[in-house]
XYZ file of C-alpha atoms in Angstrom:
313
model
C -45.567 -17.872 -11.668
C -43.798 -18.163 -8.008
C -40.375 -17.866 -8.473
C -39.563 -17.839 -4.512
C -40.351 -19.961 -1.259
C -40.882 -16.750 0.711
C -41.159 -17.144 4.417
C -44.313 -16.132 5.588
C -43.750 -14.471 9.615
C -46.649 -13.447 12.230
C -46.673 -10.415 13.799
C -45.267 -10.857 17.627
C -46.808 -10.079 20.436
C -44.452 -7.895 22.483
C -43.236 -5.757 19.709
C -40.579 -3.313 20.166
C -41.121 0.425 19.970
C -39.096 3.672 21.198
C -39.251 2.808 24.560
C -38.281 -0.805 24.445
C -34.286 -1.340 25.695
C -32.363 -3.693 23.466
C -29.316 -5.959 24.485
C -28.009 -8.069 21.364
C -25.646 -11.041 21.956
C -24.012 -13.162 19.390
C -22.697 -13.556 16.150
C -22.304 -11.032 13.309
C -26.044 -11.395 12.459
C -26.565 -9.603 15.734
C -24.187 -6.647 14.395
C -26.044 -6.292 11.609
C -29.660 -6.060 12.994
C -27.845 -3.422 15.650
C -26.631 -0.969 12.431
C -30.460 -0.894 11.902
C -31.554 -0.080 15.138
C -28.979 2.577 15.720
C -29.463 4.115 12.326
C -33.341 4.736 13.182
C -32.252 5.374 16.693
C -33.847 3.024 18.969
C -32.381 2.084 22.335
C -30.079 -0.796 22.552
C -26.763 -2.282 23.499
C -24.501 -4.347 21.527
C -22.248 -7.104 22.122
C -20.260 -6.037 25.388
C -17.875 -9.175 24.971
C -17.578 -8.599 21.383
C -18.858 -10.754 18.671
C -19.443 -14.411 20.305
C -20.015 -17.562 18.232
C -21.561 -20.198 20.490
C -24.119 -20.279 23.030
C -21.251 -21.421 25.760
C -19.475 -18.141 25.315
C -23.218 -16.374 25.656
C -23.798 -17.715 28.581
C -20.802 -17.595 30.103
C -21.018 -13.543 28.840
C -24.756 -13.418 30.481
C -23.216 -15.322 34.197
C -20.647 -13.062 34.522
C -22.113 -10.027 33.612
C -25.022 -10.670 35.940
C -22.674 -11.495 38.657
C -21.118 -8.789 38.763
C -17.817 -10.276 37.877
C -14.973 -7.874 38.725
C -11.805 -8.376 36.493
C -8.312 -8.637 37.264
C -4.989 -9.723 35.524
C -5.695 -13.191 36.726
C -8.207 -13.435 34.008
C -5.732 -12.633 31.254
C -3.593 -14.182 28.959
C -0.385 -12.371 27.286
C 0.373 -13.366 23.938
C 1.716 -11.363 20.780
C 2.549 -8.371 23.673
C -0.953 -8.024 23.890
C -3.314 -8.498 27.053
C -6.310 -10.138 26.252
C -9.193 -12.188 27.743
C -10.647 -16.078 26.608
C -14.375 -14.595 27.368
C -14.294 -11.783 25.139
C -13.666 -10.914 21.451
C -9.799 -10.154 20.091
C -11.002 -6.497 19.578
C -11.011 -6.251 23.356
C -7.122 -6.416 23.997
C -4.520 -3.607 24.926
C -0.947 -3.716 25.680
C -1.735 -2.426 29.276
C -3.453 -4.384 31.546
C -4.697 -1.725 33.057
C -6.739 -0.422 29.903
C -8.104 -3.575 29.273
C -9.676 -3.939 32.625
C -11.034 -0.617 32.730
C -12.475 -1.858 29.545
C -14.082 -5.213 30.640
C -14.916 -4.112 33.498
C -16.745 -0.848 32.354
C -18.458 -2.874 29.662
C -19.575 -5.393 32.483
C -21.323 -2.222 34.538
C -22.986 -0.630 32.162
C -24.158 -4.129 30.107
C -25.775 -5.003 33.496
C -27.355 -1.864 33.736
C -29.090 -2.594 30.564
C -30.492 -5.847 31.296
C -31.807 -4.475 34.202
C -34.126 -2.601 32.324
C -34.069 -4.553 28.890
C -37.319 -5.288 27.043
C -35.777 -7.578 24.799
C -32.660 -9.753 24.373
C -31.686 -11.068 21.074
C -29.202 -13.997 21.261
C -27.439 -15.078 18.056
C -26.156 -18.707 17.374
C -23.161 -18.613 14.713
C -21.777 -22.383 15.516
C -21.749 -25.369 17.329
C -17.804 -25.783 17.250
C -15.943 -25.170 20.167
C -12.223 -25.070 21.068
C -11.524 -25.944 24.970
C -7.916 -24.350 26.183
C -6.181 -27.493 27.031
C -3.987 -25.427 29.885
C -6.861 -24.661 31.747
C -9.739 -26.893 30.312
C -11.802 -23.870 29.616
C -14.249 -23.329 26.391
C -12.878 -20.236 25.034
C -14.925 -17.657 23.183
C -11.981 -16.781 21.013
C -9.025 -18.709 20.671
C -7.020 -14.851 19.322
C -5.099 -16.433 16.596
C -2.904 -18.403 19.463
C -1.196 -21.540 18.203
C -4.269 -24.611 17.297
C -1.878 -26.870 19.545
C -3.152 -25.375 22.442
C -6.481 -26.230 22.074
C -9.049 -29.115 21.949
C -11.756 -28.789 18.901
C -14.928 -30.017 19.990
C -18.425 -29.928 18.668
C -21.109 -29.276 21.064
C -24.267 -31.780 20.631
C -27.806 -30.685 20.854
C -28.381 -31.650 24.332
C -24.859 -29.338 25.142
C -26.712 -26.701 23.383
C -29.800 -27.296 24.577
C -28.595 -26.947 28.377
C -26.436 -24.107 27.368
C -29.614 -22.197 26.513
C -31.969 -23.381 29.735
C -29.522 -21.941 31.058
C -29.443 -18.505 29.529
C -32.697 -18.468 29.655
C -32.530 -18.789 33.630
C -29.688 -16.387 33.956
C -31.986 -13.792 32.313
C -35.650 -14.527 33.628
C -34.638 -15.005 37.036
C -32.947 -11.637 36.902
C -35.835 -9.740 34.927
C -38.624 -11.730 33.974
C -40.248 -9.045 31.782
C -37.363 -9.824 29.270
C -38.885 -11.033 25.822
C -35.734 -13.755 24.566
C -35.514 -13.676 20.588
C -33.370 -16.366 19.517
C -31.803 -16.801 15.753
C -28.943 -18.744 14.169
C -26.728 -16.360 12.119
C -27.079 -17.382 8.203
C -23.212 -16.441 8.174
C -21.304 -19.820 7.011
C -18.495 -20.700 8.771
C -16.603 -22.323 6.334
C -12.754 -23.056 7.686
C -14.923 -26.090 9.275
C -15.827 -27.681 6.025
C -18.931 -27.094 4.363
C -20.952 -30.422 5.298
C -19.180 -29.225 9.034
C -21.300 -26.125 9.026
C -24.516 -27.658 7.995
C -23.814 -29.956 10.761
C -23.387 -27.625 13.025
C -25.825 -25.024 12.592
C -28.413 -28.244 12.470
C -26.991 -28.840 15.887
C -28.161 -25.396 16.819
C -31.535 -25.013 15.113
C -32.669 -28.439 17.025
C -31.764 -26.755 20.030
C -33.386 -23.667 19.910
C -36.862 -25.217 18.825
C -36.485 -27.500 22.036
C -36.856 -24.446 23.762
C -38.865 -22.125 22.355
C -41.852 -23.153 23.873
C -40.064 -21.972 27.198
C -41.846 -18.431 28.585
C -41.417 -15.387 26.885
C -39.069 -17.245 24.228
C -39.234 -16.880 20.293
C -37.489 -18.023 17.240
C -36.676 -15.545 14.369
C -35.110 -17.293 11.253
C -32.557 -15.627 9.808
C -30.563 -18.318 8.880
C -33.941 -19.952 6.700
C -34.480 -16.337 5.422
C -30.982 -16.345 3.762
C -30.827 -20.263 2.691
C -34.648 -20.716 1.669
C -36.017 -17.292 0.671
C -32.935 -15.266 -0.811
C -30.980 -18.771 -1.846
C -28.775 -17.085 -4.407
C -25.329 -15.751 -4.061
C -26.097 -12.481 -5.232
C -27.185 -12.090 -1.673
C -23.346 -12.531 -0.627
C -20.722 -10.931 -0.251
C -17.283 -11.409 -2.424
C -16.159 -14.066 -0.076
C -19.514 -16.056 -0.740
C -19.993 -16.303 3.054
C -21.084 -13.262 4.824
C -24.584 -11.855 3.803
C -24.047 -8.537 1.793
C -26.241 -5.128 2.427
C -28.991 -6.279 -0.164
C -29.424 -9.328 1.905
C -29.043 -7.468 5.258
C -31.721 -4.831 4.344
C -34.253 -8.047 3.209
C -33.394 -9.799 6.607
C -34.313 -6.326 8.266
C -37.684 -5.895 7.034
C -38.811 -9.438 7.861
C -37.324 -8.896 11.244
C -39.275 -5.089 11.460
C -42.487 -7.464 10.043
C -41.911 -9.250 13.111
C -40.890 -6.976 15.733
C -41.279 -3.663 15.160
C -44.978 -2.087 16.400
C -46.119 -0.798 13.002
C -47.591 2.514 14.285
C -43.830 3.332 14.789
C -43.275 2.859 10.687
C -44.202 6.400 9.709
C -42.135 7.385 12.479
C -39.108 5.339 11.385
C -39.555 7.151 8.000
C -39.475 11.043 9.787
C -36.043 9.315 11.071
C -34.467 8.042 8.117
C -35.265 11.298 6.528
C -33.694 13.003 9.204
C -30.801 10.770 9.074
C -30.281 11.292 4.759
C -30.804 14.986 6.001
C -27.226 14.799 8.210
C -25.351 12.892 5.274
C -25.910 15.729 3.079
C -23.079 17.394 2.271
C -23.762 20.425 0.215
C -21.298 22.500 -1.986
C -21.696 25.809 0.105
C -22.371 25.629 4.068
C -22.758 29.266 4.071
C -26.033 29.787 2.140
C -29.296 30.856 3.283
C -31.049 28.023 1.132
C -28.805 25.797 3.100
C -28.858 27.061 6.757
C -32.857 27.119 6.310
C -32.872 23.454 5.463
C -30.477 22.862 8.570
C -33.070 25.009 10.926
C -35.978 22.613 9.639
C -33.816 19.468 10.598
C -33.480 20.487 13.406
C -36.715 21.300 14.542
C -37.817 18.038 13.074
C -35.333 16.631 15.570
C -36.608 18.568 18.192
C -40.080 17.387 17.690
C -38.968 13.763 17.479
C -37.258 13.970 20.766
C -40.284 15.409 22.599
C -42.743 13.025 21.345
C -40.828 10.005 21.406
C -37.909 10.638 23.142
C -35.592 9.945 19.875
C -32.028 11.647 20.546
C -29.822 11.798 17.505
């Protein structure tokens, strides 16, 4: 008896291994899919603006990054004595200005760095809802809990979207056309929209993305259908019925490794994750010779991991 619409996913063609070079934009999908790749230690970069929900903040992330932009207090707003920025995430904030910029701009460098020699870009969609600053006119990537009044709700239509990515998808080809683009809409719900809201929205999104998938070197991953069509149960979430919990995560992993990940590197990933359990241990008595044996054979395993595949924990 089937008891599941399981999602059945292709292997990819330009897999990632231990020398591909990660960059992960997005939503809190992207987050999660990073906690994988750093715990079996492949090379990547995460989110230098912080978690973004919508492609405008991506892009705008991807122009300015790629342009070098250099920041100064000009691009700041005070509020609630802190300094922060409209492009970035409200974890990226200080009460000097100074820190803040070192910050940014530090984040800027070494993000464009990355891309420079990325093999792969994953860009995560969360929503289609956008607020515009109505001081400026700008589409903010985070409106950092200042008063609703000073902003314009908007939602983006497909063609927005649509453009939005073309877009992205110049930024990054034009600057290093070996990049493979993986594109997925987060499954997390965002809720303080209304319910028939987010379906809206992340419909908005979804017809998007499949408008240009058939662009070079562009794929679709669904995460989103993984976690609505496949899973489909709340005991997937979790206690605030929205985000995904670890059980769901670890499901939305393998599919993903199914996809992505070159399967000669699976027994690999397992000397890793052993060597990873092997660092959580925490034993009763450091001082043993039972104990400092087993840490002289993680390390060598370490050691041998590192020369053959360049794996640094």
């Amino acid at each position: 008896m089937k008891l599941r619409t399981e999602i059945q996913l292709n292997k990819e063609s330009y897999l990632i291994n231990y020398d591909s070079n990660l960059v992960l934009f997005g939503s809190c999908f992207a987050e999660n899919i990073s906690t994988k790749l750093a715990y079996y230690r492949f090379n990547y970069l995460l989110n230098p603006y912080g978690i973004l929900f919508h492609p405008l903040a991506i892009e705008n992330a991807l122009s300015e990054i790629l342009n070098k932009k250099i920041y100064t207090q000009e691009d700041l707003y005070f509020h609630n004595d802190l300094w922060q920025s409209f492009s970035h995430h409200s974890k990226l904030t200080s009460e000097n200005t100074d820190v803040i910029l070192q910050t940014i701009n530090n984040a800027n460098s070494i993000a464009f760095e990355s891309l420079k020699k990325a093999t792969h870009v994953v860009i995560s969609l969360g929503t289609a809802w956008v607020y515009d600053f109505l001081d400026t006119n700008k589409t903010v990537a985070n409106c950092h809990k200042i008063s609703q009044k000073k902003f314009n709700k908007r939602l983006l239509t497909s063609n927005d979207i649509e453009q939005s990515l073309q877009n992205i998808i110049a930024l990054i080809s034009q600057f290093n056309p070996e990049i493979q683009l993986i594109f997925t809409v987060s499954p997390v719900r965002h809720l303080s929209n209304g319910i028939a809201e987010n379906s809206h929205s992340k419909a908005l999104l979804l017809t998007a993305i499949h408008k240009i998938i058939t662009s070079k070197n562009c794929y679709y991953f669904p995460s989103f259908e993984i976690m609505m069509d496949d899973l489909r149960d709340y005991r997937f979430y979790k206690d605030d019925l929205i985000h995904p919990n670890e059980l769901a995560v670890n499901y939305i992993w393998e599919k993903f490794k199914k996809c992505w990940i070159d399967d000669k590197l699976l027994p690999v990933m397992d000397e890793v994750g052993a060597i990873q359990k092997g660092l959580m241990h925490r034993p009763f008595n450091e001082n043993t010779e039972k104990h400092q044996q087993f840490l002289k054979n993680l390390n060598q395993k370490k050691a041998e991991l590192a020369l053959k595949y360049g794996i640094q924990f």
